[in-house]
């Protein structure tokens, strides 16, 4: 079962910081929810839940 | 289905020794061989057509339709078996609970399709027309049945499909725009009550039915991941195989010599599958009949003496074009190398040279363009296929953007090594942009994922050195996004203006290369030579 973690990202263009659930092994293009820039820096991770509980979040 | 008989050895009386043998006696062609067994055959081949088909969606997880709870809720595949002359009821359509012929039949569309909540956002392409065909069939065989189709959109876009849809409506089928929210069963009669919001009239409706058919979608076959790994094929976000180019090479896999046919590439009907199969066979035939193949001029070359046998290059190659075994020097299979350069940018020991895009050539470009007044320049590394073409698009569209950018073209953004970016900063660049194709558009399967990973490392490295990491930016710009290229250039110019001369000077010193530690293994090997 794939693990989902809540991870923090920072946009290197506008400085906006946000958190997003990330499924292990996912292959996804990221863009800033605020300015749409692709300069997204991955800051840290925090294990949250497995796939089942992630569906409820 | 094979058109030949197969012996079911579980039910056979025995073949060692032969207990019955009647089938062998009856076969005039002597086609029965009891000693035959499964075996693995090794063949040398020049092209592969991948046609591994599809799996049908299992609606068990969508329990709101009661598939696991009510006998009279069936899938479209089960419906096909029920109305098939060779099926369990010899073609007589009866409902499972009481073997009576149903008169009120409901169809629910998009079960397992166009539903992002269950990870299937794509349209399965075939279900609408299959349901329309079923309603016509029922109306033809049983004129007294009342068919009701619950749908969100009817997609009848093929040749004569709209005509079929109209005929189905004329035959009395009711089409209700809205998917059922709830299905209930009467425990005595086993009739079903479907609650649905009719989005055309805006009313909540309840329909009593004798049987409900779930028009299930399709999904990539379960063996797809195995084949994908075997042939280094990439997948789209919906899990099907990705073609080399959606318009120009729609049946070619990114791995040369591999072609697709049918569902494994995307959901499609029989006609499209046959067309694609013909095209794939033709492409494979063209490849095999030339007698010789053309390979890319831009390929990697590994310096055997410098290779530290770490295998990192093999790990990042999207084509599996680098052969490496632990403890052995990596070897490039040039026929398979597409020239993205991800390996060259990853190699920490300068053991890989990209023909026509060598490290020396690219770094020389960086130095040359920052030779004069570097503080006024924005260094842009742009991939050949998308970002560079995006810049071209901005130009030919006469879109205005600041003239401070200086573009270094690479075949793929994955070719841009850490050293190239750091060298740009050392030469006084205030800001650097690395740009490549969008994830879905990468011309080298998924090489640009290496770019994204490398950027994370570079941002960490810059921060550690006391350099503002924001001075390094990443953008995915497609060939059609001239507008975006111009907008990014304007943003980069704004960013450039925030960088002071003091910052630039500090960066030059902070990023000075440290003396490279040469691993002992390399020295020992060199000494032995």
mmCIF file of C-alpha atoms in Angstrom, chain A residues 10-13 27-30 35-43 55, chain B residues 61 438-439 449 456 459-460 463 469-470 472-476 484 491-492:
data_model
loop_
_atom_site.group_PDB
_atom_site.id
_atom_site.type_symbol
_atom_site.label_atom_id
_atom_site.label_comp_id
_atom_site.label_asym_id
_atom_site.label_seq_id
_atom_site.Cartn_x
_atom_site.Cartn_y
_atom_site.Cartn_z
ATOM 1 C CA UNK A 10 8.348 26.725 -1.029
ATOM 2 C CA UNK A 11 7.967 28.644 -4.256
ATOM 3 C CA UNK A 12 11.348 30.103 -5.130
ATOM 4 C CA UNK A 13 9.692 32.793 -7.232
ATOM 5 C CA UNK A 27 5.567 11.545 -10.579
ATOM 6 C CA UNK A 28 3.912 14.909 -10.709
ATOM 7 C CA UNK A 29 4.833 18.282 -12.133
ATOM 8 C CA UNK A 30 4.614 20.882 -9.375
ATOM 9 C CA UNK A 35 1.908 32.280 -8.807
ATOM 10 C CA UNK A 36 2.061 29.059 -10.944
ATOM 11 C CA UNK A 37 5.871 29.091 -11.003
ATOM 12 C CA UNK A 38 7.585 25.700 -11.326
ATOM 13 C CA UNK A 39 10.456 26.690 -9.030
ATOM 14 C CA UNK A 40 9.170 24.583 -6.174
ATOM 15 C CA UNK A 41 11.617 23.675 -3.474
ATOM 16 C CA UNK A 42 10.866 20.680 -1.335
ATOM 17 C CA UNK A 43 11.581 21.653 2.261
ATOM 18 C CA UNK A 55 -8.342 9.462 0.895
ATOM 19 C CA UNK B 61 -15.207 -0.427 -4.665
ATOM 20 C CA UNK B 438 6.554 19.890 -19.082
ATOM 21 C CA UNK B 439 6.524 16.465 -17.429
ATOM 22 C CA UNK B 449 12.783 14.441 -13.543
ATOM 23 C CA UNK B 456 16.681 20.565 -5.224
ATOM 24 C CA UNK B 459 19.106 25.072 -3.958
ATOM 25 C CA UNK B 460 20.438 23.284 -0.865
ATOM 26 C CA UNK B 463 21.818 28.066 0.671
ATOM 27 C CA UNK B 469 18.707 30.101 -3.560
ATOM 28 C CA UNK B 470 15.965 32.193 -5.202
ATOM 29 C CA UNK B 472 18.242 29.953 -9.343
ATOM 30 C CA UNK B 473 14.870 29.316 -10.968
ATOM 31 C CA UNK B 474 13.223 26.390 -12.720
ATOM 32 C CA UNK B 475 10.421 26.558 -15.285
ATOM 33 C CA UNK B 476 8.732 24.036 -17.538
ATOM 34 C CA UNK B 484 4.867 32.018 -20.751
ATOM 35 C CA UNK B 491 9.991 37.854 -13.814
ATOM 36 C CA UNK B 492 13.661 36.941 -14.172
#
